[in-house]
Amino acid sequence: MTIPIRTTCAYCGVGCGISATPMGGRAVTIAGDAAHPANSGKLCSKGTHLGETVGLEGRLLHPMIGDKRASWDKALDLVAKRFRETIAKHGPDSVAFYVSGQLLTEDYYVANKLMKGFIGSANIDTNSRLCMSSAVAGHNRAFGEDVVPASYDDLDEADLIVLVGSNTAWCHPIVYQRIQAARAARGTKLVVVDPRRTESCEGADLHLALKPGSDVALMNGLLAWMDQAGLLDGDFLRDSVAAPDGFWEAIRAGHDLWTTAKACDLPPTELQQFYEMFAANPRTVTLFSQGINQSIRGTDQVNAIINVHLATGRIGKPGAAPFSITGQPNAMGGREVGGLATTLAAHMDFAPDNVARVGRFWAAPNVATKPGLKAVDLFRAIDEGRIKALWVMATNPAVSMPDAGRVREALEACPFVVVSDVMATTDTAVHAHVRLPAAAWGEKDGTVTNSDRTISRQRALLPLPGEAKPDWWIVTQVARRMGWRNAFAYDRPADIWREHARLTAYQNDGVRLLNLRAQATIGNEVYAAMEPFRWGGAPFAYGRFPTNDGKARLVPVTQMALQGPLRDWPMTLNTGRYRDQWHTMTRTGLSPKLARHREEPLVEIHPQDAVALGIADGDLARVSTAQGESLFRARISDGQRPGEVFTPIHWTDQQSSGGRTGLLPRPLVDPHSGQPGFKSTPVRVERIATEWKGFLILRGAEPVRVPCLWATRVTVPGGALYEVAGNGDPARLEACLPKGERVEAIDTTRGTRRVAIIREGKLAGVLIVTRSGQLPTRDWLIGQLAVEGVGASVLAARGPGSQPDKGAVVCVCFDIGLNQIVAAIRDQRLVDVPAIGAAIGAGTNCGSCRPALANILVQTSQETLHAAE
Ligand SMILES: Nc1nc2c(c(=O)[nH]1)N[C@H]1C(S)=C(S)[C@@H](COP(=O)(O)OP(=O)(O)OC[C@H]3O[C@@H](n4cnc5c(=O)[nH]c(N)nc54)[C@H](O)[C@@H]3O)O[C@H]1N2
Ligand SMILES: Nc1nc2c(c(=O)[nH]1)N[C@H]1C(S)=C(S)[C@@H](COP(=O)(O)OP(=O)(O)OC[C@H]3O[C@@H](n4cnc5c(=O)[nH]c(N)nc54)[C@H](O)[C@@H]3O)O[C@H]1N2
Ligand code: SF4
Ligand SMILES: [Mo]
């Protein structure tokens, strides 16, 4: 019997423990690790389906120079040579690394050491700049160090949880389930602050659909209200908090309930309800993520939240904390090693004594003495030719940076681009001169730190495929070839881990809370068997902060003026995530189960706007900004505020001919953190007329480029499904079909064309397009990919006595669709989510769809009521 291996999920910052059993070949069985403190055995839909993503489809398995396979020696020599030459000619600041919160701590540590200690530049920035940097800057301003003052246990002990700019139900599902469990067990109140009504709002006590960007007004108003009600914590303010002159005067002026309600575009009664709930529940956790961080005033927004917690003493106590929840599996580990361009190493900045200390520790001759370029500036410097060699590791900036069109031009123009990735073709990798095959999740080995400072091991389950190598190995090989053999003489991740731990403890007389001294001398076996542990304990339990006087800081922040609609760009674009996709879909995109939740990128539009724009549900719509434009399928949703639309970040050139959100946002950033304001871009939305629509199903994983206006691809069992729409003669799409026996059915009145290709009795491909008719459901045809002996009858696109359309899949674990759920609720008079589970199974495995089921229950009972009226 194979023994399960304990590891950590590849995806979000919840950092769930996984118990994985290799089953031979590339097969792995995935279960939650009951002993892991982050999840106690639970996994969300993405974690549950990790096993579907460890295959080798699309993997980069060999080093590539241009389009040619190269040996590791040749590729590494070339990278080292080009970096060395560029530095010799143009200086250390002419090169850069752009790295990622998806690297392990050990990978991150050596990349940071190479750039900042040996190359002598701080031009290493990370996608955490797009993600957590406002939280980092806010923590530094308030606490003196980037320390998250919360743990998941606080969620169990809070009486009130406020989610601000966080769609926790979709993006941190296991934390959300923990919140729901606390609510069920002890009646914890839940308030959601988000301009959109997301599934996180299902069953919440209050949803404040505030005007985007008005969070500072909301929090300052709350602080003023608490002050006026005499509910500040005077003792804590006196002993543990410093306020600059004029702080309270500014809070007391102009933050009355009415003014705040107007600034936030909320009814004063709702605001009052929130403030009263806050007043009544001192055990408050305010959990925030990208609705706060990804703003051109993100750092101020973070401090507005922390100010309220400091002034009311809601920090350092059980169940009370401001809680910045992290996105990527190792966003925190990256911050700990100093992987941002604005930090040096181990929670040290570029103060001269830190530079000297780190230089001594690394025995590095050439430590960077000043911060490097932050991501947006870094790509601008590439575009302007100031950076001439770039190495991208574990991130896809051609998709995920703001104004991604410009980033693509910069990558194209850069004289030397190296990409380390697990996939052969990404929107970024197509611009690379050298591609280096990295070990993927399930193959790599090291540590990650989750949102609540818990460090866990990721462990290898599978052998390295092809010539893939771990990121730490790749970086150290280049460093050695650049001449720094001794400084990068590591044999294994444990060697790097110990050095990192030693640096956190080095000449650390208690000034830096990050101190992993106990780890600095552990043996390889202890490292191999490492149990999850949290560093820093309850960091501010004694009301002492890592500042020079031991006090935290209240930071004066004022609400920025919010821009009204512009003539050419009258609406506002908000961007974010879908429940079952991860970022640029390079891995979740491989899972047929996960593809079912959202099969196309949608632009969600309020019904009023849809009427004004003449857009119907299911139409194609073009979203344009001053930066670029993209196409999306329109979804009419009263969860949007009028004037605001939402698009997902996931689709790339690899899966779609439109639907690329990254082309749209402005490259405007927060002045303190440099984090882009992804959540608010002025846009124009228009309907795009198409003469026909349809879909294409193809056997096999190899992507094809479909020659039409709109084509998006998702993985299905045995192949891929493409949704298509366009103008002109759709017959040209038949070029995408494979060779084989062809059957067709044409209905000229509706302009419907059905063509199937059958090879050796198996369906190889099918194309169905129509000008005015209905399209059949995709499910039955997808199922035919697995059937032996299909014939021309496949063109009917349904089986004999076929089942009704099950509708969009809601529960991906059991493949249960919306129509099936609605029917069960109606026919069996189901009244709650557990009853749906008992009746048809939906929501009983990973539980990620439970918020959606709750929503369907509400909608269905409303519809039933209306029908009865
Ligand atoms: N399924 C899934 N989960 C993920 C990821 C993924 O790709 N897919 N990625 C991971 C990563 S890296 C991250 S960073 C996290 C992100 O996790 P979240 O921050 O929860 O996700 P987002 O969808 O980016 O945005 C959160 C919410 O901010 C709201 N918002 C927009 N503007 C404002 C505003 O002005 N004020 C307020 N209060 N709210 C606003 C949006 O409407 C949105 O619902 O998710 C992680 N988890
Ligand atoms: N408009 C808009 N844009 C956004 C956001 C938003 O909300 N709105 N959110 C931003 C945020 S918070 C984030 S975190 C970013 C995420 O954006 P990215 O980091 O660009 O997205 P990923 O798809 O996670 O990219 C990871 C890449 O690394 C590869 N990879 C996976 N594992 C490994 C590995 O172990 N080693 C190596 N070398 N490569 C690996 C993957 O194949 C993939 O190509 O997007 C940002 N962009
Ligand atoms: S919540 Fe889901 S995606 Fe996040 S770590 Fe846990 S299983 Fe993975
Ligand atoms: Mo992120």
Short mmCIF file of C-alpha atoms in Angstrom, two decimals, residues 223-636:
data_model
loop_
_atom_site.label_atom_id
_atom_site.label_comp_id
_atom_site.label_asym_id
_atom_site.label_seq_id
_atom_site.Cartn_x
_atom_site.Cartn_y
_atom_site.Cartn_z
CA LEU A 223 -13.89 55.75 14.07
CA ALA A 224 -15.62 59.11 14.53
CA TRP A 225 -18.82 57.35 15.59
CA MET A 226 -17.02 55.14 18.13
CA ASP A 227 -15.21 58.22 19.46
CA GLN A 228 -18.44 60.12 19.87
CA ALA A 229 -20.10 57.17 21.57
CA GLY A 230 -17.21 57.06 24.07
CA LEU A 231 -16.22 53.58 22.91
CA LEU A 232 -12.52 54.07 22.25
CA ASP A 233 -10.06 52.10 24.38
CA GLY A 234 -8.42 54.90 26.38
CA ASP A 235 -5.95 52.65 28.19
CA PHE A 236 -4.73 51.01 25.02
CA LEU A 237 -4.48 54.37 23.27
CA ARG A 238 -2.40 55.74 26.13
CA ASP A 239 -0.07 52.77 26.58
CA SER A 240 0.28 51.24 23.15
CA VAL A 241 -0.64 53.72 20.43
CA ALA A 242 0.82 57.02 19.22
CA ALA A 243 -1.32 59.49 17.28
CA PRO A 244 0.22 62.35 15.37
CA ASP A 245 -0.92 65.88 16.19
CA GLY A 246 -4.23 66.79 14.67
CA PHE A 247 -5.29 63.14 14.13
CA TRP A 248 -8.40 63.32 16.30
CA GLU A 249 -9.39 66.79 15.17
CA ALA A 250 -9.37 65.54 11.58
CA ILE A 251 -11.46 62.48 12.49
CA ARG A 252 -13.97 64.55 14.45
CA ALA A 253 -14.52 66.99 11.58
CA GLY A 254 -16.67 65.93 8.67
CA HIS A 255 -17.23 62.25 9.51
CA ASP A 256 -20.79 62.37 10.79
CA LEU A 257 -23.15 59.64 9.72
CA TRP A 258 -24.86 61.68 6.99
CA THR A 259 -21.66 62.87 5.37
CA THR A 260 -20.22 59.36 5.46
CA ALA A 261 -23.40 57.82 4.06
CA LYS A 262 -23.26 60.27 1.18
CA ALA A 263 -19.57 59.60 0.52
CA CYS A 264 -20.20 55.85 0.47
CA ASP A 265 -23.51 56.12 -1.38
CA LEU A 266 -25.21 54.04 1.33
CA PRO A 267 -28.45 54.57 3.23
CA PRO A 268 -27.60 56.14 6.65
CA THR A 269 -29.71 53.46 8.33
CA GLU A 270 -27.46 50.71 6.96
CA LEU A 271 -24.39 52.57 8.08
CA GLN A 272 -25.83 53.04 11.54
CA GLN A 273 -26.68 49.35 11.71
CA PHE A 274 -23.06 48.49 10.92
CA TYR A 275 -21.67 50.95 13.44
CA GLU A 276 -23.98 49.67 16.16
CA MET A 277 -23.04 46.09 15.43
CA PHE A 278 -19.39 47.09 15.64
CA ALA A 279 -19.98 48.90 18.94
CA ALA A 280 -21.78 45.91 20.41
CA ASN A 281 -19.12 43.34 19.53
CA PRO A 282 -15.62 44.15 20.74
CA ARG A 283 -14.37 40.82 19.48
CA THR A 284 -14.16 41.89 15.86
CA VAL A 285 -12.07 40.52 13.04
CA THR A 286 -11.94 42.74 9.96
CA LEU A 287 -10.75 40.53 7.17
CA PHE A 288 -9.67 42.32 4.01
CA SER A 289 -8.10 41.54 0.67
CA GLN A 290 -8.08 42.91 -2.88
CA GLY A 291 -11.05 45.29 -2.65
CA ILE A 292 -8.82 47.17 -0.20
CA ASN A 293 -5.28 46.50 -1.46
CA GLN A 294 -5.82 46.92 -5.22
CA SER A 295 -6.57 50.60 -5.15
CA ILE A 296 -4.56 53.72 -5.87
CA ARG A 297 -5.24 54.52 -2.22
CA GLY A 298 -4.76 50.95 -1.00
CA THR A 299 -2.27 51.72 1.77
CA ASP A 300 -4.51 54.43 3.22
CA GLN A 301 -7.44 52.02 3.07
CA VAL A 302 -5.44 49.43 4.99
CA ASN A 303 -4.49 52.01 7.62
CA ALA A 304 -8.09 53.24 7.89
CA ILE A 305 -9.04 49.70 8.97
CA ILE A 306 -6.07 49.31 11.32
CA ASN A 307 -6.74 52.74 12.88
CA VAL A 308 -10.20 51.59 13.96
CA HIS A 309 -8.80 48.41 15.49
CA LEU A 310 -6.01 50.23 17.32
CA ALA A 311 -8.24 52.96 18.70
CA THR A 312 -10.80 50.47 19.97
CA GLY A 313 -8.17 48.07 21.34
CA ARG A 314 -9.33 45.32 19.00
CA ILE A 315 -5.92 43.83 18.36
CA GLY A 316 -3.69 41.37 20.16
CA LYS A 317 -6.68 39.79 21.89
CA PRO A 318 -8.48 36.56 21.05
CA GLY A 319 -11.11 37.14 18.37
CA ALA A 320 -10.03 40.72 17.66
CA ALA A 321 -7.72 41.76 14.82
CA PRO A 322 -7.40 43.44 11.45
CA PHE A 323 -6.65 40.49 9.18
CA SER A 324 -5.05 40.92 5.78
CA ILE A 325 -5.71 37.60 4.12
CA THR A 326 -3.12 36.65 1.51
CA GLY A 327 -3.75 35.44 -1.99
CA GLN A 328 -1.01 33.11 -3.09
CA PRO A 329 0.24 30.00 -1.31
CA ASN A 330 3.52 31.67 -0.41
CA ALA A 331 2.78 35.38 -0.55
CA MET A 332 3.87 35.50 3.09
CA GLY A 333 7.05 33.48 2.64
CA GLY A 334 8.09 35.91 -0.09
CA ARG A 335 7.60 38.81 2.30
CA GLU A 336 9.63 36.98 4.94
CA VAL A 337 12.66 36.56 2.71
CA GLY A 338 12.38 40.15 1.46
CA GLY A 339 11.38 39.33 -2.11
CA LEU A 340 9.80 42.74 -2.79
CA ALA A 341 12.00 45.39 -4.44
CA THR A 342 11.31 47.64 -1.46
CA THR A 343 12.59 45.26 1.22
CA LEU A 344 16.08 43.84 1.62
CA ALA A 345 15.81 40.51 3.43
CA ALA A 346 14.26 38.91 6.53
CA HIS A 347 11.98 41.89 7.36
CA MET A 348 14.90 44.33 7.02
CA ASP A 349 14.80 47.43 4.82
CA PHE A 350 17.62 49.35 3.16
CA ALA A 351 18.73 51.32 6.23
CA PRO A 352 22.57 51.44 6.15
CA ASP A 353 23.01 49.20 9.21
CA ASN A 354 20.70 46.60 7.64
CA VAL A 355 22.63 46.72 4.38
CA ALA A 356 25.86 46.24 6.32
CA ARG A 357 24.38 43.43 8.42
CA VAL A 358 23.01 41.50 5.47
CA GLY A 359 26.27 42.06 3.59
CA ARG A 360 28.22 40.54 6.49
CA PHE A 361 25.86 37.61 6.76
CA TRP A 362 25.96 36.79 3.07
CA ALA A 363 29.66 37.67 2.80
CA ALA A 364 28.41 39.65 -0.16
CA PRO A 365 30.59 42.36 -1.62
CA ASN A 366 27.90 44.21 -3.39
CA VAL A 367 24.64 44.44 -1.46
CA ALA A 368 22.01 46.74 -2.99
CA THR A 369 21.80 49.95 -1.00
CA LYS A 370 18.45 51.25 -2.18
CA PRO A 371 15.06 49.86 -3.19
CA GLY A 372 14.62 48.60 -6.74
CA LEU A 373 11.85 49.22 -9.23
CA LYS A 374 8.33 48.18 -8.31
CA ALA A 375 6.49 45.98 -10.84
CA VAL A 376 4.72 48.70 -12.84
CA ASP A 377 7.85 50.88 -12.96
CA LEU A 378 9.95 47.84 -13.72
CA PHE A 379 7.97 46.99 -16.86
CA ARG A 380 7.99 50.66 -17.81
CA ALA A 381 11.80 50.61 -17.51
CA ILE A 382 11.88 47.57 -19.78
CA ASP A 383 9.63 49.33 -22.27
CA GLU A 384 11.93 52.35 -22.22
CA GLY A 385 15.00 50.20 -22.75
CA ARG A 386 16.54 50.88 -19.34
CA ILE A 387 16.30 47.23 -18.34
CA LYS A 388 17.88 44.98 -20.90
CA ALA A 389 17.68 41.52 -19.37
CA LEU A 390 14.70 40.10 -17.47
CA TRP A 391 14.08 36.78 -15.76
CA VAL A 392 10.44 35.94 -15.02
CA MET A 393 9.76 33.10 -12.57
CA ALA A 394 6.35 31.56 -11.75
CA THR A 395 4.19 34.43 -12.91
CA ASN A 396 2.47 35.48 -16.12
CA PRO A 397 2.79 39.27 -16.38
CA ALA A 398 1.60 39.42 -20.01
CA VAL A 399 -1.80 38.58 -18.53
CA SER A 400 -1.77 39.80 -14.96
CA MET A 401 -0.11 43.22 -15.09
CA PRO A 402 -2.28 46.29 -15.63
CA ASP A 403 -2.12 47.66 -19.19
CA ALA A 404 -0.93 44.21 -20.22
CA GLY A 405 -0.78 45.24 -23.89
CA ARG A 406 2.08 47.58 -23.03
CA VAL A 407 3.73 44.85 -20.95
CA ARG A 408 3.60 42.54 -23.97
CA GLU A 409 5.30 45.23 -26.07
CA ALA A 410 7.94 45.66 -23.37
CA LEU A 411 8.61 41.91 -23.26
CA GLU A 412 8.84 41.81 -27.04
CA ALA A 413 11.30 44.70 -27.11
CA CYS A 414 13.48 43.48 -24.23
CA PRO A 415 16.84 42.22 -25.59
CA PHE A 416 16.90 39.15 -23.32
CA VAL A 417 13.94 37.50 -21.59
CA VAL A 418 14.18 34.29 -19.56
CA VAL A 419 11.00 32.56 -18.35
CA SER A 420 10.98 29.76 -15.78
CA ASP A 421 7.59 28.11 -15.91
CA VAL A 422 5.96 24.72 -15.66
CA MET A 423 4.01 25.22 -18.91
CA ALA A 424 5.50 25.37 -22.40
CA THR A 425 3.22 28.06 -23.80
CA THR A 426 1.93 30.98 -21.79
CA ASP A 427 1.20 34.53 -22.93
CA THR A 428 4.48 35.54 -21.28
CA ALA A 429 6.59 32.56 -22.40
CA VAL A 430 5.90 33.31 -26.07
CA HIS A 431 8.16 36.37 -25.65
CA ALA A 432 11.03 34.44 -24.03
CA HIS A 433 14.46 33.90 -25.53
CA VAL A 434 15.13 31.12 -23.04
CA ARG A 435 12.50 28.95 -21.34
CA LEU A 436 13.51 26.91 -18.31
CA PRO A 437 11.35 23.96 -17.22
CA ALA A 438 10.47 24.26 -13.54
CA ALA A 439 9.23 21.58 -11.17
CA ALA A 440 5.50 21.96 -10.54
CA TRP A 441 3.33 21.47 -7.50
CA GLY A 442 3.56 17.81 -6.53
CA GLU A 443 7.18 17.68 -7.68
CA LYS A 444 8.75 20.50 -5.74
CA ASP A 445 9.87 20.44 -2.18
CA GLY A 446 10.20 23.22 0.38
CA THR A 447 8.18 25.50 2.63
CA VAL A 448 5.32 28.00 2.30
CA THR A 449 3.80 30.45 4.78
CA ASN A 450 0.04 30.98 4.76
CA SER A 451 -2.12 33.97 5.74
CA ASP A 452 -1.86 33.37 9.47
CA ARG A 453 1.94 32.90 9.54
CA THR A 454 1.74 29.12 9.59
CA ILE A 455 4.74 27.59 7.85
CA SER A 456 4.09 24.22 6.19
CA ARG A 457 5.98 21.90 3.94
CA GLN A 458 5.17 21.29 0.32
CA ARG A 459 6.49 17.85 -0.46
CA ALA A 460 7.22 16.04 -3.70
CA LEU A 461 4.73 13.30 -4.60
CA LEU A 462 5.92 12.56 -8.11
CA PRO A 463 9.30 12.25 -9.82
CA LEU A 464 10.51 15.23 -11.83
CA PRO A 465 9.18 14.80 -15.38
CA GLY A 466 11.44 15.23 -18.40
CA GLU A 467 14.29 17.53 -17.50
CA ALA A 468 12.27 19.77 -15.15
CA LYS A 469 14.19 21.12 -12.15
CA PRO A 470 13.19 22.95 -8.97
CA ASP A 471 13.33 26.74 -9.13
CA TRP A 472 15.98 26.96 -6.35
CA TRP A 473 18.24 24.67 -8.34
CA ILE A 474 17.85 26.72 -11.52
CA VAL A 475 18.66 30.00 -9.74
CA THR A 476 21.67 28.62 -7.90
CA GLN A 477 23.07 27.09 -11.08
CA VAL A 478 22.94 30.47 -12.80
CA ALA A 479 24.45 32.17 -9.72
CA ARG A 480 27.33 29.68 -9.71
CA ARG A 481 27.93 30.25 -13.40
CA MET A 482 27.97 33.99 -12.79
CA GLY A 483 30.94 33.42 -10.49
CA TRP A 484 29.43 33.04 -7.03
CA ARG A 485 30.00 29.35 -6.53
CA ASN A 486 30.53 29.35 -2.76
CA ALA A 487 27.63 31.61 -1.88
CA PHE A 488 25.21 29.34 -3.75
CA ALA A 489 26.63 25.94 -2.87
CA TYR A 490 23.37 24.41 -1.67
CA ASP A 491 22.62 20.76 -2.20
CA ARG A 492 19.03 20.68 -1.04
CA PRO A 493 16.16 22.96 0.07
CA ALA A 494 16.97 22.24 3.74
CA ASP A 495 20.38 23.95 3.30
CA ILE A 496 18.63 27.09 2.10
CA TRP A 497 15.96 26.91 4.79
CA ARG A 498 18.58 26.82 7.55
CA GLU A 499 20.41 29.79 6.08
CA HIS A 500 17.17 31.79 5.80
CA ALA A 501 16.30 30.93 9.41
CA ARG A 502 19.81 31.99 10.51
CA LEU A 503 19.45 35.32 8.76
CA THR A 504 16.13 36.04 10.51
CA ALA A 505 17.93 35.48 13.82
CA TYR A 506 21.20 37.18 12.87
CA GLN A 507 21.94 40.11 15.22
CA ASN A 508 18.23 40.19 15.98
CA ASP A 509 18.00 41.50 19.50
CA GLY A 510 14.23 41.41 19.50
CA VAL A 511 13.79 44.33 17.10
CA ARG A 512 12.45 42.09 14.36
CA LEU A 513 9.58 39.82 15.34
CA LEU A 514 10.38 37.49 12.47
CA ASN A 515 12.92 35.24 14.13
CA LEU A 516 13.21 31.57 13.15
CA ARG A 517 16.23 30.90 15.38
CA ALA A 518 14.98 27.45 16.41
CA GLN A 519 14.96 26.38 12.76
CA ALA A 520 18.50 27.46 12.01
CA THR A 521 20.15 24.25 13.13
CA ILE A 522 17.58 21.57 12.33
CA GLY A 523 18.80 18.45 10.58
CA ASN A 524 17.66 17.23 7.20
CA GLU A 525 15.37 14.62 8.74
CA VAL A 526 13.72 17.18 10.98
CA TYR A 527 13.20 19.43 7.96
CA ALA A 528 11.75 16.48 6.05
CA ALA A 529 9.30 15.74 8.85
CA MET A 530 8.50 19.38 9.70
CA GLU A 531 5.01 19.84 11.15
CA PRO A 532 3.10 23.05 10.39
CA PHE A 533 3.96 25.78 12.91
CA ARG A 534 3.10 29.44 13.30
CA TRP A 535 5.87 31.96 13.84
CA GLY A 536 5.35 34.99 16.05
CA GLY A 537 2.62 33.44 18.23
CA ALA A 538 0.11 36.16 19.15
CA PRO A 539 2.44 39.00 18.22
CA PHE A 540 0.86 42.04 19.86
CA ALA A 541 -0.68 40.35 22.90
CA TYR A 542 1.25 42.60 25.30
CA GLY A 543 0.42 45.82 23.52
CA ARG A 544 4.05 46.22 22.37
CA PHE A 545 4.85 46.90 18.74
CA PRO A 546 8.16 46.67 16.83
CA THR A 547 8.63 50.45 16.60
CA ASN A 548 11.31 52.51 18.32
CA ASP A 549 8.98 53.48 21.20
CA GLY A 550 7.09 50.21 21.25
CA LYS A 551 3.83 51.89 20.24
CA ALA A 552 1.69 51.36 17.18
CA ARG A 553 0.85 54.35 15.00
CA LEU A 554 -2.48 55.84 14.05
CA VAL A 555 -1.98 57.06 10.50
CA PRO A 556 -4.01 60.05 9.34
CA VAL A 557 -5.85 59.09 6.18
CA THR A 558 -8.42 61.04 4.22
CA GLN A 559 -10.93 59.81 1.70
CA MET A 560 -9.72 60.57 -1.81
CA ALA A 561 -12.02 62.49 -4.12
CA LEU A 562 -13.79 59.97 -6.33
CA GLN A 563 -13.89 60.69 -10.01
CA GLY A 564 -17.35 61.00 -11.61
CA PRO A 565 -18.17 59.29 -14.91
CA LEU A 566 -15.99 60.41 -17.84
CA ARG A 567 -17.56 61.32 -21.16
CA ASP A 568 -15.79 58.65 -23.18
CA TRP A 569 -15.55 56.08 -20.40
CA PRO A 570 -18.80 56.46 -18.50
CA MET A 571 -18.75 53.20 -16.51
CA THR A 572 -16.36 51.67 -13.97
CA LEU A 573 -14.67 48.29 -14.36
CA ASN A 574 -14.09 46.08 -11.32
CA THR A 575 -12.05 42.90 -11.85
CA GLY A 576 -11.48 39.74 -9.84
CA ARG A 577 -11.84 36.02 -9.55
CA TYR A 578 -14.07 33.03 -10.23
CA ARG A 579 -14.55 30.31 -7.68
CA ASP A 580 -12.99 27.46 -9.64
CA GLN A 581 -10.22 29.08 -11.67
CA TRP A 582 -6.79 30.14 -10.51
CA HIS A 583 -5.31 33.26 -12.12
CA THR A 584 -4.19 32.62 -15.70
CA MET A 585 -5.64 29.09 -15.74
CA THR A 586 -2.36 27.35 -16.52
CA ARG A 587 -3.23 24.67 -13.94
CA THR A 588 -6.91 24.88 -12.97
CA GLY A 589 -7.56 25.13 -16.72
CA LEU A 590 -6.48 21.49 -16.99
CA SER A 591 -9.33 20.26 -14.82
CA PRO A 592 -12.56 19.33 -16.63
CA LYS A 593 -14.49 19.44 -13.36
CA LEU A 594 -13.35 22.93 -12.47
CA ALA A 595 -14.14 24.18 -15.97
CA ARG A 596 -17.84 23.58 -15.44
CA HIS A 597 -18.52 26.36 -12.95
CA ARG A 598 -17.89 29.19 -15.45
CA GLU A 599 -17.22 28.15 -19.03
CA GLU A 600 -16.72 31.62 -20.48
CA PRO A 601 -15.47 35.00 -19.28
CA LEU A 602 -18.50 37.15 -18.51
CA VAL A 603 -19.00 40.86 -18.13
CA GLU A 604 -21.58 41.34 -15.41
CA ILE A 605 -23.86 44.33 -15.99
CA HIS A 606 -26.69 45.81 -13.92
CA PRO A 607 -30.15 45.40 -15.58
CA GLN A 608 -30.65 49.18 -15.89
CA ASP A 609 -27.37 49.61 -17.70
CA ALA A 610 -28.12 46.63 -19.91
CA VAL A 611 -31.36 48.27 -21.05
CA ALA A 612 -29.61 51.58 -21.70
CA LEU A 613 -26.85 49.83 -23.65
CA GLY A 614 -29.26 47.55 -25.54
CA ILE A 615 -27.45 44.48 -24.26
CA ALA A 616 -29.31 41.23 -23.54
CA ASP A 617 -28.09 38.36 -21.40
CA GLY A 618 -25.84 36.17 -23.56
CA ASP A 619 -24.93 38.90 -26.07
CA LEU A 620 -21.31 39.62 -26.74
CA ALA A 621 -20.11 42.91 -25.33
CA ARG A 622 -16.96 44.90 -25.92
CA VAL A 623 -15.36 46.50 -22.90
CA SER A 624 -12.92 49.28 -23.84
CA THR A 625 -10.66 51.53 -21.85
CA ALA A 626 -7.98 54.01 -22.76
CA GLN A 627 -5.53 51.06 -22.56
CA GLY A 628 -7.24 48.43 -24.67
CA GLU A 629 -10.35 46.41 -25.34
CA SER A 630 -11.66 42.90 -24.88
CA LEU A 631 -14.79 40.91 -25.57
CA PHE A 632 -16.93 39.17 -22.96
CA ARG A 633 -20.25 37.35 -22.84
CA ALA A 634 -22.77 39.66 -21.14
CA ARG A 635 -24.43 38.47 -17.95
CA ILE A 636 -27.18 40.68 -16.59
#
